[in-house]
PDB file of C-alpha atoms in Angstrom:
ATOM      1  CA  UNK A   1     -85.391 -27.463   2.719  1.00 54.00           C
ATOM      2  CA  UNK A   2     -83.179 -28.507   5.142  1.00 57.00           C
ATOM      3  CA  UNK A   3     -79.346 -28.027   5.484  1.00 53.00           C
ATOM      4  CA  UNK A   4     -78.330 -31.013   4.554  1.00 55.00           C
ATOM      5  CA  UNK A   5     -80.343 -31.395   1.592  1.00 67.00           C
ATOM      6  CA  UNK A   6     -79.777 -27.792   0.421  1.00 65.00           C
ATOM      7  CA  UNK A   7     -77.290 -29.433  -2.394  1.00 59.00           C
ATOM      8  CA  UNK A   8     -80.037 -31.129  -4.130  1.00 77.00           C
ATOM      9  CA  UNK A   9     -82.115 -28.413  -4.237  1.00 84.00           C
ATOM     10  CA  UNK A  10     -82.850 -27.752  -7.560  1.00 88.00           C
ATOM     11  CA  UNK A  11     -83.422 -31.531  -8.235  1.00 90.00           C
ATOM     12  CA  UNK A  12     -85.762 -31.432  -5.523  1.00 89.00           C
ATOM     13  CA  UNK A  13     -87.903 -28.368  -7.869  1.00 88.00           C
ATOM     14  CA  UNK A  14     -87.339 -30.710 -10.434  1.00 90.00           C
ATOM     15  CA  UNK A  15     -89.129 -33.483  -8.749  1.00 90.00           C
ATOM     16  CA  UNK A  16     -91.859 -31.508  -7.187  1.00 88.00           C
ATOM     17  CA  UNK A  17     -92.487 -30.229 -10.771  1.00 89.00           C
ATOM     18  CA  UNK A  18     -93.099 -34.191 -11.889  1.00 89.00           C
ATOM     19  CA  UNK A  19     -89.504 -35.065 -13.092  1.00 90.00           C
ATOM     20  CA  UNK A  20     -89.355 -38.325 -12.310  1.00 93.00           C
ATOM     21  CA  UNK A  21     -85.571 -38.356 -13.519  1.00 93.00           C
ATOM     22  CA  UNK A  22     -84.903 -36.404 -10.731  1.00 93.00           C
ATOM     23  CA  UNK A  23     -86.813 -38.524  -8.522  1.00 94.00           C
ATOM     24  CA  UNK A  24     -84.531 -41.153  -9.228  1.00 94.00           C
ATOM     25  CA  UNK A  25     -81.355 -39.137  -8.890  1.00 94.00           C
ATOM     26  CA  UNK A  26     -82.386 -38.111  -5.393  1.00 94.00           C
ATOM     27  CA  UNK A  27     -83.217 -42.016  -4.005  1.00 96.00           C
ATOM     28  CA  UNK A  28     -80.141 -43.039  -6.105  1.00 96.00           C
ATOM     29  CA  UNK A  29     -78.052 -40.357  -3.667  1.00 94.00           C
ATOM     30  CA  UNK A  30     -78.882 -43.079  -0.774  1.00 96.00           C
ATOM     31  CA  UNK A  31     -78.988 -46.113  -2.254  1.00 96.00           C
ATOM     32  CA  UNK A  32     -75.934 -47.849  -0.581  1.00 96.00           C
ATOM     33  CA  UNK A  33     -76.993 -46.324   2.831  1.00 96.00           C
ATOM     34  CA  UNK A  34     -80.547 -47.694   2.625  1.00 97.00           C
ATOM     35  CA  UNK A  35     -79.303 -51.452   1.385  1.00 97.00           C
ATOM     36  CA  UNK A  36     -76.989 -51.493   4.137  1.00 95.00           C
ATOM     37  CA  UNK A  37     -80.314 -51.266   6.406  1.00 96.00           C
ATOM     38  CA  UNK A  38     -82.536 -53.703   4.158  1.00 96.00           C
ATOM     39  CA  UNK A  39     -79.597 -56.108   4.833  1.00 95.00           C
ATOM     40  CA  UNK A  40     -79.483 -55.983   8.582  1.00 94.00           C
ATOM     41  CA  UNK A  41     -83.186 -55.632   9.205  1.00 94.00           C
ATOM     42  CA  UNK A  42     -84.288 -58.364   6.964  1.00 93.00           C
ATOM     43  CA  UNK A  43     -85.125 -61.388   8.620  1.00 91.00           C
ATOM     44  CA  UNK A  44     -82.806 -64.196   8.247  1.00 90.00           C
ATOM     45  CA  UNK A  45     -85.783 -66.306   7.568  1.00 89.00           C
ATOM     46  CA  UNK A  46     -86.207 -64.351   4.132  1.00 92.00           C
ATOM     47  CA  UNK A  47     -82.756 -63.695   3.436  1.00 89.00           C
ATOM     48  CA  UNK A  48     -82.546 -66.373   0.295  1.00 89.00           C
ATOM     49  CA  UNK A  49     -86.108 -65.927  -0.807  1.00 90.00           C
ATOM     50  CA  UNK A  50     -85.946 -61.654  -0.970  1.00 94.00           C
ATOM     51  CA  UNK A  51     -83.216 -59.714  -2.514  1.00 96.00           C
ATOM     52  CA  UNK A  52     -82.538 -56.517  -0.844  1.00 96.00           C
ATOM     53  CA  UNK A  53     -82.694 -54.429  -4.245  1.00 97.00           C
ATOM     54  CA  UNK A  54     -86.231 -55.440  -4.659  1.00 96.00           C
ATOM     55  CA  UNK A  55     -87.022 -54.480  -0.937  1.00 96.00           C
ATOM     56  CA  UNK A  56     -85.258 -51.137  -2.471  1.00 97.00           C
ATOM     57  CA  UNK A  57     -87.378 -51.228  -5.894  1.00 97.00           C
ATOM     58  CA  UNK A  58     -90.317 -51.478  -4.087  1.00 97.00           C
ATOM     59  CA  UNK A  59     -89.608 -49.008  -1.652  1.00 97.00           C
ATOM     60  CA  UNK A  60     -88.942 -46.610  -4.803  1.00 97.00           C
ATOM     61  CA  UNK A  61     -92.280 -47.363  -6.334  1.00 96.00           C
ATOM     62  CA  UNK A  62     -93.604 -45.592  -2.742  1.00 96.00           C
ATOM     63  CA  UNK A  63     -91.601 -43.059  -2.732  1.00 96.00           C
ATOM     64  CA  UNK A  64     -92.684 -41.977  -5.860  1.00 94.00           C
ATOM     65  CA  UNK A  65     -96.310 -41.523  -4.824  1.00 93.00           C
ATOM     66  CA  UNK A  66     -95.659 -40.049  -1.418  1.00 94.00           C
ATOM     67  CA  UNK A  67     -92.984 -37.377  -2.358  1.00 94.00           C
ATOM     68  CA  UNK A  68     -94.975 -34.470  -3.572  1.00 91.00           C
ATOM     69  CA  UNK A  69     -96.371 -34.704  -0.163  1.00 92.00           C
ATOM     70  CA  UNK A  70     -93.552 -34.545   1.665  1.00 94.00           C
ATOM     71  CA  UNK A  71     -91.988 -32.025  -0.536  1.00 92.00           C
ATOM     72  CA  UNK A  72     -94.939 -29.436   0.576  1.00 90.00           C
ATOM     73  CA  UNK A  73     -94.163 -30.523   4.284  1.00 90.00           C
ATOM     74  CA  UNK A  74     -90.323 -32.174   5.053  1.00 90.00           C
ATOM     75  CA  UNK A  75     -90.458 -32.996   8.662  1.00 89.00           C
ATOM     76  CA  UNK A  76     -87.557 -34.974   8.261  1.00 92.00           C
ATOM     77  CA  UNK A  77     -84.326 -34.523   6.109  1.00 93.00           C
ATOM     78  CA  UNK A  78     -84.758 -36.242   2.790  1.00 95.00           C
ATOM     79  CA  UNK A  79     -82.665 -39.594   3.577  1.00 96.00           C
ATOM     80  CA  UNK A  80     -84.194 -40.195   7.491  1.00 96.00           C
ATOM     81  CA  UNK A  81     -87.710 -39.826   5.336  1.00 96.00           C
ATOM     82  CA  UNK A  82     -86.291 -42.552   2.641  1.00 97.00           C
ATOM     83  CA  UNK A  83     -85.403 -44.608   5.774  1.00 96.00           C
ATOM     84  CA  UNK A  84     -88.271 -44.136   7.121  1.00 95.00           C
ATOM     85  CA  UNK A  85     -90.533 -45.870   3.824  1.00 96.00           C
ATOM     86  CA  UNK A  86     -87.790 -48.140   3.870  1.00 96.00           C
ATOM     87  CA  UNK A  87     -88.148 -50.040   7.199  1.00 94.00           C
ATOM     88  CA  UNK A  88     -92.312 -49.561   6.395  1.00 93.00           C
ATOM     89  CA  UNK A  89     -91.310 -51.270   3.345  1.00 95.00           C
ATOM     90  CA  UNK A  90     -89.673 -54.127   5.520  1.00 94.00           C
ATOM     91  CA  UNK A  91     -91.926 -54.436   8.001  1.00 92.00           C
ATOM     92  CA  UNK A  92     -95.106 -54.940   5.511  1.00 92.00           C
ATOM     93  CA  UNK A  93     -92.514 -57.606   3.530  1.00 93.00           C
ATOM     94  CA  UNK A  94     -92.533 -59.551   6.639  1.00 91.00           C
ATOM     95  CA  UNK A  95     -95.885 -59.292   7.780  1.00 89.00           C
ATOM     96  CA  UNK A  96     -96.858 -60.818   4.418  1.00 89.00           C
ATOM     97  CA  UNK A  97     -94.473 -63.858   4.157  1.00 87.00           C
ATOM     98  CA  UNK A  98     -94.183 -64.602   7.760  1.00 86.00           C
ATOM     99  CA  UNK A  99     -97.184 -63.573   9.233  1.00 79.00           C
ATOM    100  CA  UNK A 100     -98.240 -64.049  12.572  1.00 64.00           C
ATOM    101  CA  UNK A 101     -94.715 -65.038  13.283  1.00 65.00           C
ATOM    102  CA  UNK A 102     -93.287 -61.565  12.188  1.00 58.00           C
ATOM    103  CA  UNK A 103     -94.894 -59.699  14.985  1.00 56.00           C
ATOM    104  CA  UNK A 104     -93.088 -62.033  17.535  1.00 53.00           C
ATOM    105  CA  UNK A 105     -91.798 -60.331  20.613  1.00 44.00           C
ATOM    106  CA  UNK A 106     -88.556 -58.402  19.464  1.00 49.00           C
ATOM    107  CA  UNK A 107     -89.142 -58.192  15.617  1.00 66.00           C
ATOM    108  CA  UNK A 108     -89.669 -55.048  15.219  1.00 74.00           C
ATOM    109  CA  UNK A 109     -88.883 -51.999  17.438  1.00 78.00           C
ATOM    110  CA  UNK A 110     -91.038 -48.852  17.895  1.00 73.00           C
ATOM    111  CA  UNK A 111     -88.889 -45.675  17.801  1.00 75.00           C
ATOM    112  CA  UNK A 112     -90.315 -42.078  17.742  1.00 71.00           C
ATOM    113  CA  UNK A 113     -90.060 -41.830  13.755  1.00 70.00           C
ATOM    114  CA  UNK A 114     -92.417 -45.006  13.103  1.00 71.00           C
ATOM    115  CA  UNK A 115     -91.817 -48.347  13.666  1.00 78.00           C
ATOM    116  CA  UNK A 116     -88.764 -50.658  12.206  1.00 86.00           C
ATOM    117  CA  UNK A 117     -88.085 -54.779  11.888  1.00 88.00           C
ATOM    118  CA  UNK A 118     -85.392 -55.156  14.328  1.00 88.00           C
ATOM    119  CA  UNK A 119     -82.017 -56.622  13.740  1.00 90.00           C
ATOM    120  CA  UNK A 120     -81.526 -60.140  15.432  1.00 88.00           C
ATOM    121  CA  UNK A 121     -79.502 -60.417  18.035  1.00 88.00           C
ATOM    122  CA  UNK A 122     -77.061 -63.419  16.523  1.00 88.00           C
ATOM    123  CA  UNK A 123     -76.873 -60.806  13.092  1.00 88.00           C
ATOM    124  CA  UNK A 124     -75.049 -58.407  15.457  1.00 88.00           C
ATOM    125  CA  UNK A 125     -73.084 -61.198  16.846  1.00 86.00           C
ATOM    126  CA  UNK A 126     -71.738 -62.534  13.579  1.00 84.00           C
ATOM    127  CA  UNK A 127     -70.609 -59.276  12.790  1.00 83.00           C
ATOM    128  CA  UNK A 128     -69.386 -58.001  15.676  1.00 79.00           C
ATOM    129  CA  UNK A 129     -67.208 -61.157  15.760  1.00 77.00           C
ATOM    130  CA  UNK A 130     -65.802 -59.989  12.402  1.00 73.00           C
ATOM    131  CA  UNK A 131     -64.164 -57.191  14.093  1.00 59.00           C
ATOM    132  CA  UNK A 132     -63.401 -58.912  17.512  1.00 57.00           C
ATOM    133  CA  UNK A 133     -61.853 -62.503  16.364  1.00 55.00           C
ATOM    134  CA  UNK A 134     -60.121 -63.993  13.693  1.00 55.00           C
ATOM    135  CA  UNK A 135     -60.451 -67.703  14.853  1.00 51.00           C
ATOM    136  CA  UNK A 136     -61.188 -70.648  12.577  1.00 55.00           C
ATOM    137  CA  UNK A 137     -61.909 -72.948  14.317  1.00 57.00           C
ATOM    138  CA  UNK A 138     -65.908 -73.337  13.767  1.00 59.00           C
ATOM    139  CA  UNK A 139     -66.652 -75.161  17.253  1.00 64.00           C
ATOM    140  CA  UNK A 140     -64.395 -71.850  19.115  1.00 70.00           C
ATOM    141  CA  UNK A 141     -66.490 -69.303  16.955  1.00 71.00           C
ATOM    142  CA  UNK A 142     -69.588 -71.006  17.155  1.00 77.00           C
ATOM    143  CA  UNK A 143     -69.100 -70.709  21.528  1.00 77.00           C
ATOM    144  CA  UNK A 144     -67.528 -66.816  21.120  1.00 80.00           C
ATOM    145  CA  UNK A 145     -71.448 -66.163  18.602  1.00 81.00           C
ATOM    146  CA  UNK A 146     -73.438 -67.728  21.500  1.00 85.00           C
ATOM    147  CA  UNK A 147     -71.158 -65.572  24.299  1.00 83.00           C
ATOM    148  CA  UNK A 148     -71.296 -62.269  22.494  1.00 84.00           C
ATOM    149  CA  UNK A 149     -75.263 -62.857  21.119  1.00 88.00           C
ATOM    150  CA  UNK A 150     -76.158 -63.345  25.270  1.00 88.00           C
ATOM    151  CA  UNK A 151     -74.172 -59.985  26.123  1.00 86.00           C
ATOM    152  CA  UNK A 152     -76.377 -58.054  23.477  1.00 88.00           C
ATOM    153  CA  UNK A 153     -79.831 -59.777  24.770  1.00 88.00           C
ATOM    154  CA  UNK A 154     -78.988 -58.210  28.520  1.00 88.00           C
ATOM    155  CA  UNK A 155     -79.256 -54.607  26.358  1.00 89.00           C
ATOM    156  CA  UNK A 156     -82.369 -52.822  26.484  1.00 89.00           C
ATOM    157  CA  UNK A 157     -83.779 -52.619  23.236  1.00 88.00           C
ATOM    158  CA  UNK A 158     -83.769 -48.849  22.730  1.00 88.00           C
ATOM    159  CA  UNK A 159     -79.802 -49.409  24.078  1.00 91.00           C
ATOM    160  CA  UNK A 160     -79.560 -52.237  21.090  1.00 91.00           C
ATOM    161  CA  UNK A 161     -81.113 -50.211  18.724  1.00 92.00           C
ATOM    162  CA  UNK A 162     -78.787 -47.136  19.136  1.00 93.00           C
ATOM    163  CA  UNK A 163     -75.696 -49.231  18.453  1.00 92.00           C
ATOM    164  CA  UNK A 164     -77.249 -50.772  15.231  1.00 93.00           C
ATOM    165  CA  UNK A 165     -77.979 -47.222  14.130  1.00 95.00           C
ATOM    166  CA  UNK A 166     -74.449 -45.576  14.883  1.00 94.00           C
ATOM    167  CA  UNK A 167     -72.290 -48.290  14.418  1.00 90.00           C
ATOM    168  CA  UNK A 168     -73.742 -50.761  11.914  1.00 91.00           C
ATOM    169  CA  UNK A 169     -76.040 -48.093   9.901  1.00 94.00           C
ATOM    170  CA  UNK A 170     -73.172 -45.447  10.717  1.00 93.00           C
ATOM    171  CA  UNK A 171     -75.868 -42.469  11.555  1.00 96.00           C
ATOM    172  CA  UNK A 172     -74.616 -39.456  13.099  1.00 96.00           C
ATOM    173  CA  UNK A 173     -76.046 -39.003  16.221  1.00 96.00           C
ATOM    174  CA  UNK A 174     -77.941 -35.749  14.568  1.00 96.00           C
ATOM    175  CA  UNK A 175     -79.604 -38.198  12.547  1.00 95.00           C
ATOM    176  CA  UNK A 176     -80.224 -40.265  15.296  1.00 95.00           C
ATOM    177  CA  UNK A 177     -81.739 -37.647  17.748  1.00 95.00           C
ATOM    178  CA  UNK A 178     -84.038 -36.673  15.112  1.00 93.00           C
ATOM    179  CA  UNK A 179     -85.087 -40.494  14.780  1.00 93.00           C
ATOM    180  CA  UNK A 180     -85.807 -40.542  18.530  1.00 92.00           C
ATOM    181  CA  UNK A 181     -87.142 -37.136  18.758  1.00 91.00           C
ATOM    182  CA  UNK A 182     -84.765 -36.266  21.432  1.00 93.00           C
ATOM    183  CA  UNK A 183     -81.764 -33.682  21.701  1.00 96.00           C
ATOM    184  CA  UNK A 184     -78.370 -34.700  19.881  1.00 96.00           C
ATOM    185  CA  UNK A 185     -77.001 -33.732  23.667  1.00 97.00           C
ATOM    186  CA  UNK A 186     -79.652 -36.883  25.179  1.00 96.00           C
ATOM    187  CA  UNK A 187     -79.058 -38.942  22.174  1.00 95.00           C
ATOM    188  CA  UNK A 188     -75.258 -39.126  22.854  1.00 95.00           C
ATOM    189  CA  UNK A 189     -75.829 -39.599  26.538  1.00 96.00           C
ATOM    190  CA  UNK A 190     -77.846 -42.882  25.620  1.00 94.00           C
ATOM    191  CA  UNK A 191     -75.280 -43.749  23.254  1.00 94.00           C
ATOM    192  CA  UNK A 192     -72.472 -43.575  25.251  1.00 94.00           C
ATOM    193  CA  UNK A 193     -74.092 -45.689  28.525  1.00 93.00           C
ATOM    194  CA  UNK A 194     -74.832 -48.613  25.513  1.00 91.00           C
ATOM    195  CA  UNK A 195     -71.864 -48.629  24.420  1.00 90.00           C
ATOM    196  CA  UNK A 196     -70.125 -48.788  27.861  1.00 90.00           C
ATOM    197  CA  UNK A 197     -72.451 -51.572  29.060  1.00 89.00           C
ATOM    198  CA  UNK A 198     -71.415 -53.980  25.813  1.00 87.00           C
ATOM    199  CA  UNK A 199     -68.072 -52.680  25.969  1.00 84.00           C
ATOM    200  CA  UNK A 200     -67.919 -54.221  29.487  1.00 84.00           C
ATOM    201  CA  UNK A 201     -69.144 -57.446  28.137  1.00 80.00           C
ATOM    202  CA  UNK A 202     -67.222 -57.750  25.762  1.00 76.00           C
ATOM    203  CA  UNK A 203     -63.712 -57.118  27.252  1.00 76.00           C
ATOM    204  CA  UNK A 204     -63.040 -60.558  27.777  1.00 68.00           C
ATOM    205  CA  UNK A 205     -62.646 -61.361  23.814  1.00 64.00           C
ATOM    206  CA  UNK A 206     -59.534 -60.288  21.791  1.00 57.00           C
ATOM    207  CA  UNK A 207     -60.287 -56.651  20.103  1.00 51.00           C
ATOM    208  CA  UNK A 208     -63.070 -55.907  22.410  1.00 50.00           C
ATOM    209  CA  UNK A 209     -62.331 -52.661  23.506  1.00 42.00           C
ATOM    210  CA  UNK A 210     -61.472 -51.457  20.162  1.00 53.00           C
ATOM    211  CA  UNK A 211     -64.881 -52.441  18.524  1.00 53.00           C
ATOM    212  CA  UNK A 212     -66.748 -49.083  19.867  1.00 54.00           C
ATOM    213  CA  UNK A 213     -63.384 -46.493  19.511  1.00 50.00           C
ATOM    214  CA  UNK A 214     -64.906 -44.804  17.001  1.00 45.00           C
TER     215      UNK A 214
END
């Protein structure tokens, strides 16, 4: 079992033996982080009719079936495996509800560890504006959102995904490195380049220099 999961070792043992309560406890320990990911990546066209909690429940049903196989050969830390399975649930959901529209360019991003729905640039722009400005005038906010969205769209998909994982999902550098199948040093280097490019584009906005300071 990987170091990050050692504190739950007794629960993993119980789950491997078929204890469904243990499976539930292991899943619940990561529920909030998974919900953050679902809310980010759920297509905006579905947000009024799909509850993120229902997506999580669908993922849990999958986890119950797949956990024994995972526990025999855990190639990823438990949370990253849950995240991967949650991403697949979202991909399937998008394809079911949106059909061919869900496979438009930019709807999904392929990573070393599976495929996930990409986060739409308008979603990222709105979240960044929450940090960048307190402008109350609707017209000003619309204009700013478009300019921030344009800056985000200038990023390569991989660079944008790095920023999503680090700043919006709040994954650690080590977690990102495992997802991408590269070294932590390489992951951090890519992250810094992405931050510098977006920060340069956002310097004109109030608070722009502080958005990616952590």
